[in-house]
């Protein structure tokens, strides 16, 4: 069995890998300076720059609310943007669209990598992805469920999956 610190390291590593692929000029075919939406994902997003102080405060409160499921949070944020009006709403919609496109690209990249792993590692990846795609849980619940799933893995499978995603 793996200890939780290993799971935390895996999730951190997984996040770093995702962040690196997001800003990769090769992966996306353009530089961040050519994409104002992507550039805003690295810095303060354009929709937040366009928002008032009270609107930004409300956004931060919604985004940081640990009691909302991911689905509830997404709906609340889209409603927030709608209430803010333009230009915030348009910029937020573009931001979320770009974010979704990058997630699709990352999913495709990971699918290629995982396809070359052992059947056990592929099954483990499938189980973890099922957990992370479930939007009817809070972020904390998702992290806990992923940790439980990873803790069930034999060390060999865990390390295969971890090193393959570096």
mmCIF file of C-alpha atoms in Angstrom:
data_model
loop_
_atom_site.group_PDB
_atom_site.id
_atom_site.type_symbol
_atom_site.label_atom_id
_atom_site.label_comp_id
_atom_site.label_asym_id
_atom_site.label_seq_id
_atom_site.Cartn_x
_atom_site.Cartn_y
_atom_site.Cartn_z
ATOM 1 C CA UNK A 1 0.000 0.000 0.000
ATOM 2 C CA UNK A 2 1.057 3.562 -0.666
ATOM 3 C CA UNK A 3 1.067 6.230 1.959
ATOM 4 C CA UNK A 4 -0.926 9.413 1.429
ATOM 5 C CA UNK A 5 2.253 11.444 0.909
ATOM 6 C CA UNK A 6 2.932 9.401 -2.215
ATOM 7 C CA UNK A 7 -0.565 10.157 -3.438
ATOM 8 C CA UNK A 8 -0.032 13.853 -2.801
ATOM 9 C CA UNK A 9 3.226 13.692 -4.737
ATOM 10 C CA UNK A 10 1.455 11.911 -7.593
ATOM 11 C CA UNK A 11 -1.324 14.514 -7.710
ATOM 12 C CA UNK A 12 1.197 17.353 -7.525
ATOM 13 C CA UNK A 13 3.274 15.762 -10.268
ATOM 14 C CA UNK A 14 0.145 15.198 -12.344
ATOM 15 C CA UNK A 15 -0.795 18.878 -11.896
ATOM 16 C CA UNK A 16 2.698 20.026 -12.858
ATOM 17 C CA UNK A 17 2.654 17.861 -15.973
ATOM 18 C CA UNK A 18 -0.735 19.300 -16.886
ATOM 19 C CA UNK A 19 0.465 22.863 -16.298
ATOM 20 C CA UNK A 20 3.579 22.283 -18.398
ATOM 21 C CA UNK A 21 1.573 20.956 -21.325
ATOM 22 C CA UNK A 22 -0.819 23.899 -21.090
ATOM 23 C CA UNK A 23 1.927 26.428 -21.726
ATOM 24 C CA UNK A 24 3.861 24.394 -24.259
ATOM 25 C CA UNK A 25 4.141 26.193 -27.599
ATOM 26 C CA UNK A 26 4.683 22.861 -29.343
ATOM 27 C CA UNK A 27 1.577 21.239 -27.873
ATOM 28 C CA UNK A 28 -0.740 24.161 -28.646
ATOM 29 C CA UNK A 29 0.796 25.391 -31.867
ATOM 30 C CA UNK A 30 1.048 28.994 -30.661
ATOM 31 C CA UNK A 31 2.807 30.946 -27.986
ATOM 32 C CA UNK A 32 1.053 32.412 -24.975
ATOM 33 C CA UNK A 33 1.787 35.890 -26.312
ATOM 34 C CA UNK A 34 -0.387 35.020 -29.343
ATOM 35 C CA UNK A 35 -3.292 33.901 -27.139
ATOM 36 C CA UNK A 36 -4.604 36.530 -24.734
ATOM 37 C CA UNK A 37 -6.974 33.977 -23.197
ATOM 38 C CA UNK A 38 -4.179 31.478 -22.522
ATOM 39 C CA UNK A 39 -1.882 34.223 -21.308
ATOM 40 C CA UNK A 40 -4.536 35.223 -18.795
ATOM 41 C CA UNK A 41 -4.579 31.672 -17.447
ATOM 42 C CA UNK A 42 -0.974 32.131 -16.370
ATOM 43 C CA UNK A 43 -1.582 35.602 -14.900
ATOM 44 C CA UNK A 44 -4.789 37.224 -13.674
ATOM 45 C CA UNK A 45 -7.489 36.237 -16.166
ATOM 46 C CA UNK A 46 -8.833 39.044 -18.365
ATOM 47 C CA UNK A 47 -12.371 38.545 -17.059
ATOM 48 C CA UNK A 48 -11.165 39.277 -13.511
ATOM 49 C CA UNK A 49 -9.226 42.318 -14.677
ATOM 50 C CA UNK A 50 -12.463 43.610 -16.226
ATOM 51 C CA UNK A 51 -14.495 42.905 -13.067
ATOM 52 C CA UNK A 52 -15.107 45.357 -10.252
ATOM 53 C CA UNK A 53 -13.613 44.771 -6.812
ATOM 54 C CA UNK A 54 -16.911 43.442 -5.463
ATOM 55 C CA UNK A 55 -17.322 41.145 -8.484
ATOM 56 C CA UNK A 56 -13.792 39.792 -8.003
ATOM 57 C CA UNK A 57 -14.511 39.228 -4.320
ATOM 58 C CA UNK A 58 -17.669 37.279 -5.170
ATOM 59 C CA UNK A 59 -15.753 35.210 -7.745
ATOM 60 C CA UNK A 60 -13.029 34.334 -5.236
ATOM 61 C CA UNK A 61 -15.647 33.335 -2.663
ATOM 62 C CA UNK A 62 -17.402 31.060 -5.175
ATOM 63 C CA UNK A 63 -14.182 29.569 -6.519
ATOM 64 C CA UNK A 64 -12.848 28.918 -3.036
ATOM 65 C CA UNK A 65 -16.036 27.460 -1.551
ATOM 66 C CA UNK A 66 -15.102 23.905 -0.495
ATOM 67 C CA UNK A 67 -18.732 22.909 0.076
ATOM 68 C CA UNK A 68 -19.854 23.230 -3.548
ATOM 69 C CA UNK A 69 -19.717 20.256 -5.865
ATOM 70 C CA UNK A 70 -17.713 20.944 -8.994
ATOM 71 C CA UNK A 71 -20.946 20.996 -11.028
ATOM 72 C CA UNK A 72 -22.578 23.469 -8.626
ATOM 73 C CA UNK A 73 -19.442 25.627 -8.663
ATOM 74 C CA UNK A 74 -19.319 25.700 -12.463
ATOM 75 C CA UNK A 75 -22.992 26.702 -12.689
ATOM 76 C CA UNK A 76 -22.525 29.330 -9.972
ATOM 77 C CA UNK A 77 -19.522 30.808 -11.798
ATOM 78 C CA UNK A 78 -21.373 30.986 -15.118
ATOM 79 C CA UNK A 79 -24.299 32.670 -13.319
ATOM 80 C CA UNK A 80 -21.833 35.049 -11.669
ATOM 81 C CA UNK A 81 -20.409 36.006 -15.076
ATOM 82 C CA UNK A 82 -23.900 36.483 -16.487
ATOM 83 C CA UNK A 83 -24.810 38.800 -13.584
ATOM 84 C CA UNK A 84 -21.612 40.775 -14.165
ATOM 85 C CA UNK A 85 -22.584 41.442 -17.764
ATOM 86 C CA UNK A 86 -20.168 42.333 -20.521
ATOM 87 C CA UNK A 87 -17.243 42.493 -20.940
ATOM 88 C CA UNK A 88 -16.799 40.135 -17.955
ATOM 89 C CA UNK A 89 -19.310 37.579 -19.252
ATOM 90 C CA UNK A 90 -17.779 37.379 -22.741
ATOM 91 C CA UNK A 91 -14.241 37.165 -21.368
ATOM 92 C CA UNK A 92 -15.253 34.492 -18.841
ATOM 93 C CA UNK A 93 -16.983 32.455 -21.565
ATOM 94 C CA UNK A 94 -13.864 32.644 -23.756
ATOM 95 C CA UNK A 95 -11.671 31.699 -20.786
ATOM 96 C CA UNK A 96 -13.781 28.646 -19.979
ATOM 97 C CA UNK A 97 -13.888 27.604 -23.636
ATOM 98 C CA UNK A 98 -10.096 27.819 -23.882
ATOM 99 C CA UNK A 99 -9.762 25.912 -20.610
ATOM 100 C CA UNK A 100 -12.037 23.155 -21.934
ATOM 101 C CA UNK A 101 -10.061 22.954 -25.190
ATOM 102 C CA UNK A 102 -6.823 22.587 -23.248
ATOM 103 C CA UNK A 103 -8.397 19.852 -21.101
ATOM 104 C CA UNK A 104 -9.421 17.949 -24.244
ATOM 105 C CA UNK A 105 -5.866 18.266 -25.570
ATOM 106 C CA UNK A 106 -4.437 17.039 -22.270
ATOM 107 C CA UNK A 107 -6.876 14.117 -22.178
ATOM 108 C CA UNK A 108 -5.832 13.135 -25.700
ATOM 109 C CA UNK A 109 -2.135 13.391 -24.808
ATOM 110 C CA UNK A 110 -2.635 11.254 -21.697
ATOM 111 C CA UNK A 111 -4.638 8.672 -23.643
ATOM 112 C CA UNK A 112 -1.700 8.185 -26.000
ATOM 113 C CA UNK A 113 0.687 7.717 -23.077
ATOM 114 C CA UNK A 114 -1.608 5.377 -21.140
ATOM 115 C CA UNK A 115 -2.233 3.225 -24.228
ATOM 116 C CA UNK A 116 1.400 2.062 -23.976
ATOM 117 C CA UNK A 117 1.131 0.982 -20.333
ATOM 118 C CA UNK A 118 0.326 -2.408 -18.871
ATOM 119 C CA UNK A 119 -3.342 -3.469 -18.746
ATOM 120 C CA UNK A 120 -3.265 -2.998 -14.961
ATOM 121 C CA UNK A 121 -2.026 0.586 -15.270
ATOM 122 C CA UNK A 122 -4.584 1.282 -17.990
ATOM 123 C CA UNK A 123 -7.357 0.013 -15.723
ATOM 124 C CA UNK A 124 -6.048 2.127 -12.840
ATOM 125 C CA UNK A 125 -5.987 5.196 -15.083
ATOM 126 C CA UNK A 126 -9.539 4.454 -16.226
ATOM 127 C CA UNK A 127 -10.694 4.277 -12.600
ATOM 128 C CA UNK A 128 -8.951 7.514 -11.640
ATOM 129 C CA UNK A 129 -10.353 9.316 -14.689
ATOM 130 C CA UNK A 130 -13.857 8.127 -13.789
ATOM 131 C CA UNK A 131 -13.422 9.736 -10.383
ATOM 132 C CA UNK A 132 -12.081 13.008 -11.776
ATOM 133 C CA UNK A 133 -14.888 13.249 -14.346
ATOM 134 C CA UNK A 134 -17.573 12.952 -11.665
ATOM 135 C CA UNK A 135 -18.717 16.542 -11.225
ATOM 136 C CA UNK A 136 -21.179 15.643 -8.437
ATOM 137 C CA UNK A 137 -18.509 15.775 -5.744
ATOM 138 C CA UNK A 138 -16.526 18.507 -4.073
ATOM 139 C CA UNK A 139 -12.873 18.976 -4.921
ATOM 140 C CA UNK A 140 -11.935 17.556 -1.517
ATOM 141 C CA UNK A 141 -14.117 14.476 -2.084
ATOM 142 C CA UNK A 142 -12.529 13.985 -5.487
ATOM 143 C CA UNK A 143 -9.014 14.247 -4.040
ATOM 144 C CA UNK A 144 -9.940 11.781 -1.282
ATOM 145 C CA UNK A 145 -11.474 9.325 -3.755
ATOM 146 C CA UNK A 146 -8.463 9.534 -6.066
ATOM 147 C CA UNK A 147 -6.148 8.975 -3.092
ATOM 148 C CA UNK A 148 -8.162 5.920 -2.024
ATOM 149 C CA UNK A 149 -8.008 4.532 -5.557
ATOM 150 C CA UNK A 150 -4.260 5.104 -5.823
ATOM 151 C CA UNK A 151 -3.674 3.583 -2.382
ATOM 152 C CA UNK A 152 -5.285 0.356 -3.607
ATOM 153 C CA UNK A 153 -2.749 -0.036 -6.399
ATOM 154 C CA UNK A 154 0.208 -2.373 -6.196
ATOM 155 C CA UNK A 155 3.416 -0.330 -6.007
ATOM 156 C CA UNK A 156 4.494 -1.536 -9.438
ATOM 157 C CA UNK A 157 1.319 -0.218 -11.082
ATOM 158 C CA UNK A 158 1.403 3.011 -9.099
ATOM 159 C CA UNK A 159 4.989 3.754 -10.136
ATOM 160 C CA UNK A 160 4.328 2.754 -13.743
ATOM 161 C CA UNK A 161 1.457 5.210 -13.895
ATOM 162 C CA UNK A 162 3.382 7.931 -12.069
ATOM 163 C CA UNK A 163 6.527 7.737 -14.178
ATOM 164 C CA UNK A 164 4.620 7.454 -17.444
ATOM 165 C CA UNK A 165 2.882 10.754 -16.798
ATOM 166 C CA UNK A 166 6.089 12.709 -16.107
#
